[in-house]
CSV table of C-alpha atoms in Angstrom, one decimal:
chain,number,residue,atom,x,y,z
D,1,UNK,CA,0.2,-0.4,0.3
D,2,UNK,CA,1.7,3.7,-0.7
D,3,UNK,CA,2.8,5.1,2.2
D,4,UNK,CA,0.0,8.1,1.2
D,5,UNK,CA,-2.5,5.9,1.1
D,6,UNK,CA,-1.4,4.4,4.4
D,7,UNK,CA,-1.5,7.5,6.2
D,8,UNK,CA,-5.4,8.7,5.3
D,9,UNK,CA,-5.9,5.2,6.6
D,10,UNK,CA,-4.8,5.5,9.5
D,11,UNK,CA,-6.4,9.0,10.3
D,12,UNK,CA,-9.4,7.9,9.7
D,13,UNK,CA,-9.3,4.9,12.0
D,14,UNK,CA,-8.8,2.2,9.0
D,15,UNK,CA,-6.7,-0.4,9.2
D,16,UNK,CA,-5.3,-2.6,6.1
D,17,UNK,CA,-7.7,-5.7,7.2
D,18,UNK,CA,-10.4,-3.7,8.4
D,19,UNK,CA,-10.1,-2.2,4.8
D,20,UNK,CA,-9.7,-5.2,2.8
D,21,UNK,CA,-12.6,-6.5,4.6
D,22,UNK,CA,-15.0,-3.6,3.8
D,23,UNK,CA,-14.0,-3.6,-0.3
D,24,UNK,CA,-14.4,-7.3,-0.2
D,25,UNK,CA,-17.9,-7.5,1.4
D,26,UNK,CA,-19.8,-5.2,-0.4
D,27,UNK,CA,-20.0,-5.0,-4.4
D,28,UNK,CA,-23.1,-2.0,-4.6
D,29,UNK,CA,-24.2,-0.3,-0.8
D,30,UNK,CA,-27.4,1.7,-1.0
D,31,UNK,CA,-27.8,4.6,-0.1
D,32,UNK,CA,-29.0,5.4,3.3
D,33,UNK,CA,-30.0,9.4,4.6
D,34,UNK,CA,-28.4,10.2,7.9
D,35,UNK,CA,-29.5,13.3,9.7
D,36,UNK,CA,-30.0,15.3,12.8
D,37,UNK,CA,-33.3,16.8,12.2
D,38,UNK,CA,-33.1,20.7,13.0
D,39,UNK,CA,-29.1,20.5,11.1
D,40,UNK,CA,-27.6,21.1,7.7
D,41,UNK,CA,-24.9,19.0,7.1
D,42,UNK,CA,-21.6,20.3,8.0
D,43,UNK,CA,-23.2,22.9,10.2
D,44,UNK,CA,-22.1,22.8,13.8
D,45,UNK,CA,-23.3,20.7,16.4
D,46,UNK,CA,-24.9,23.1,19.4
D,47,UNK,CA,-22.8,22.8,22.9
D,48,UNK,CA,-25.4,21.2,24.5
D,49,UNK,CA,-24.4,18.4,22.5
D,50,UNK,CA,-20.4,18.2,23.6
D,51,UNK,CA,-18.6,18.4,26.7
D,52,UNK,CA,-18.8,21.7,26.6
D,53,UNK,CA,-22.5,21.6,28.2
D,54,UNK,CA,-24.7,18.5,29.1
D,55,UNK,CA,-22.7,15.7,26.4
D,56,UNK,CA,-26.0,14.3,25.3
D,57,UNK,CA,-26.7,12.3,22.1
D,58,UNK,CA,-28.1,14.0,19.5
D,59,UNK,CA,-31.5,13.4,17.7
D,60,UNK,CA,-31.2,11.0,15.2
D,61,UNK,CA,-33.1,10.1,12.0
D,62,UNK,CA,-32.6,8.2,9.0
D,63,UNK,CA,-35.1,6.5,6.1
D,64,UNK,CA,-34.3,5.1,2.8
D,65,UNK,CA,-33.6,2.0,4.5
D,66,UNK,CA,-32.6,-0.9,2.4
D,67,UNK,CA,-35.8,-3.6,2.2
D,68,UNK,CA,-34.1,-6.3,3.8
D,69,UNK,CA,-32.8,-4.5,6.8
D,70,UNK,CA,-32.3,-6.3,9.8
D,71,UNK,CA,-30.4,-4.2,12.8
D,72,UNK,CA,-28.6,-1.3,12.3
D,73,UNK,CA,-25.1,0.1,13.8
D,74,UNK,CA,-23.9,3.4,14.4
D,75,UNK,CA,-20.5,5.0,14.8
D,76,UNK,CA,-19.8,8.7,15.8
D,77,UNK,CA,-16.3,9.5,14.7
D,78,UNK,CA,-13.9,13.3,14.6
D,79,UNK,CA,-12.2,13.0,11.3
D,80,UNK,CA,-9.3,15.7,12.5
D,81,UNK,CA,-8.6,14.2,15.9
D,82,UNK,CA,-9.0,10.2,15.2
D,83,UNK,CA,-11.3,9.4,18.0
D,84,UNK,CA,-14.2,6.8,18.2
D,85,UNK,CA,-16.8,8.9,20.5
D,86,UNK,CA,-20.0,6.6,20.0
D,87,UNK,CA,-20.6,3.2,19.0
D,88,UNK,CA,-24.0,1.9,18.6
D,89,UNK,CA,-25.2,-1.7,17.6
D,90,UNK,CA,-28.2,-4.4,17.6
D,91,UNK,CA,-30.1,-1.2,16.7
D,92,UNK,CA,-33.9,-2.7,15.6
D,93,UNK,CA,-34.7,-2.1,12.2
D,94,UNK,CA,-38.3,-1.1,12.9
D,95,UNK,CA,-36.8,2.3,14.3
D,96,UNK,CA,-36.3,5.3,12.2
D,97,UNK,CA,-34.0,7.3,14.8
D,98,UNK,CA,-32.9,7.8,18.1
D,99,UNK,CA,-34.0,10.2,20.6
D,100,UNK,CA,-32.1,12.7,22.2
D,101,UNK,CA,-30.1,11.8,25.8
D,102,UNK,CA,-29.5,8.7,25.0
D,103,UNK,CA,-29.4,6.4,28.2
D,104,UNK,CA,-25.3,5.9,28.4
D,105,UNK,CA,-26.1,1.9,29.3
D,106,UNK,CA,-23.7,-0.4,28.0
D,107,UNK,CA,-27.1,-2.6,27.0
D,108,UNK,CA,-30.3,-0.5,26.7
D,109,UNK,CA,-33.3,-1.9,29.0
D,110,UNK,CA,-36.1,0.7,28.6
D,111,UNK,CA,-37.8,1.9,26.8
D,112,UNK,CA,-39.4,-0.8,25.6
D,113,UNK,CA,-38.5,-0.1,21.6
D,114,UNK,CA,-34.7,0.3,22.2
D,115,UNK,CA,-34.6,-2.0,24.1
D,116,UNK,CA,-31.3,-4.7,23.1
D,117,UNK,CA,-29.9,-1.8,21.5
D,118,UNK,CA,-25.8,-2.2,22.6
D,119,UNK,CA,-23.3,0.5,22.8
D,120,UNK,CA,-19.7,-0.4,22.5
D,121,UNK,CA,-16.6,0.8,23.6
D,122,UNK,CA,-15.2,4.6,22.2
D,123,UNK,CA,-11.9,6.3,22.8
D,124,UNK,CA,-12.2,7.2,26.0
D,125,UNK,CA,-11.5,4.6,28.2
D,126,UNK,CA,-12.8,4.5,31.9
D,127,UNK,CA,-15.2,6.6,31.4
D,128,UNK,CA,-18.0,4.4,30.6
D,129,UNK,CA,-20.1,3.5,27.8
D,130,UNK,CA,-22.4,5.4,25.6
D,131,UNK,CA,-22.4,9.0,23.6
D,132,UNK,CA,-19.1,10.9,24.2
D,133,UNK,CA,-19.5,14.3,22.7
D,134,UNK,CA,-17.1,16.2,21.0
D,135,UNK,CA,-14.3,18.0,22.6
D,136,UNK,CA,-11.3,19.1,20.8
D,137,UNK,CA,-7.9,19.8,22.3
D,138,UNK,CA,-7.1,22.4,19.7
D,139,UNK,CA,-8.8,25.7,18.6
D,140,UNK,CA,-9.2,24.6,15.3
D,141,UNK,CA,-12.9,23.5,13.9
D,142,UNK,CA,-13.1,19.4,14.1
D,143,UNK,CA,-15.2,17.8,11.9
D,144,UNK,CA,-17.4,14.9,13.4
D,145,UNK,CA,-19.5,11.7,11.4
D,146,UNK,CA,-21.5,9.8,12.1
D,147,UNK,CA,-22.2,6.5,10.2
D,148,UNK,CA,-25.2,4.6,9.7
D,149,UNK,CA,-24.8,1.4,8.7
D,150,UNK,CA,-27.8,-1.1,7.4
D,151,UNK,CA,-27.0,-4.8,8.5
D,152,UNK,CA,-28.9,-7.9,6.4
D,153,UNK,CA,-29.0,-9.7,9.3
D,154,UNK,CA,-29.5,-10.0,13.3
D,155,UNK,CA,-25.8,-11.0,14.1
D,156,UNK,CA,-26.6,-11.1,17.9
D,157,UNK,CA,-23.4,-9.6,19.0
D,158,UNK,CA,-22.2,-9.6,22.8
D,159,UNK,CA,-21.4,-5.7,24.8
D,160,UNK,CA,-18.0,-4.3,24.7
D,161,UNK,CA,-16.9,-4.1,20.8
D,162,UNK,CA,-14.9,-1.3,19.8
D,163,UNK,CA,-15.4,0.1,16.0
D,164,UNK,CA,-12.5,-2.0,14.7
D,165,UNK,CA,-14.3,-5.5,16.4
D,166,UNK,CA,-17.7,-4.0,14.8
D,167,UNK,CA,-16.8,-3.3,11.5
D,168,UNK,CA,-14.8,-6.6,10.9
D,169,UNK,CA,-17.8,-8.5,12.1
D,170,UNK,CA,-20.5,-6.6,10.3
D,171,UNK,CA,-18.6,-5.7,6.9
D,172,UNK,CA,-20.0,-8.8,5.4
D,173,UNK,CA,-23.8,-8.1,6.2
D,174,UNK,CA,-23.6,-4.3,5.2
D,175,UNK,CA,-26.0,-4.0,2.7
D,176,UNK,CA,-26.5,0.2,3.5
D,177,UNK,CA,-25.0,2.9,4.8
D,178,UNK,CA,-24.9,6.4,5.3
D,179,UNK,CA,-23.3,9.4,6.9
D,180,UNK,CA,-23.4,13.0,8.2
D,181,UNK,CA,-20.5,15.3,9.1
D,182,UNK,CA,-21.0,17.9,11.7
D,183,UNK,CA,-18.3,20.9,13.0
D,184,UNK,CA,-17.5,21.8,16.2
D,185,UNK,CA,-15.0,24.3,17.7
D,186,UNK,CA,-14.3,24.9,21.2
């Protein structure tokens, strides 16, 4: 692999093995629409969703799922300072979004429609499961990417997966994908 390509992949937290697995498992991936209802892509995430304020997860809605979707997964990462802020999986395909302020439990038990959703390991070791909002260490504007994955099977994945483990386990089941990029500055 060329050094420049390798550097870019590392910047986004993608190892060569994950990239190979992702490419091998997806001849065509359906485009899923992912939105924060009151925001345009590329706009600034309100402070309430950052560690500078309430640090609660924003509401997310998705649409245009493939017909045979059985489960969803979601990852939030800082593109500019590669850090994983949120790993969510075992999301029922019947949901059309996640409400604001999702509980920070590793496995969500209530309300019933969210029961069984798992929140995995982020790059914020020791801070528990759940959403970890933007908290850039520099004054530079950072980009944050939410990526949703539509899966063709219910995978019964265990709690405790990080981004790399999750992507490795779901790669051959991804039939749809979408992303939303927002920004935040210290």
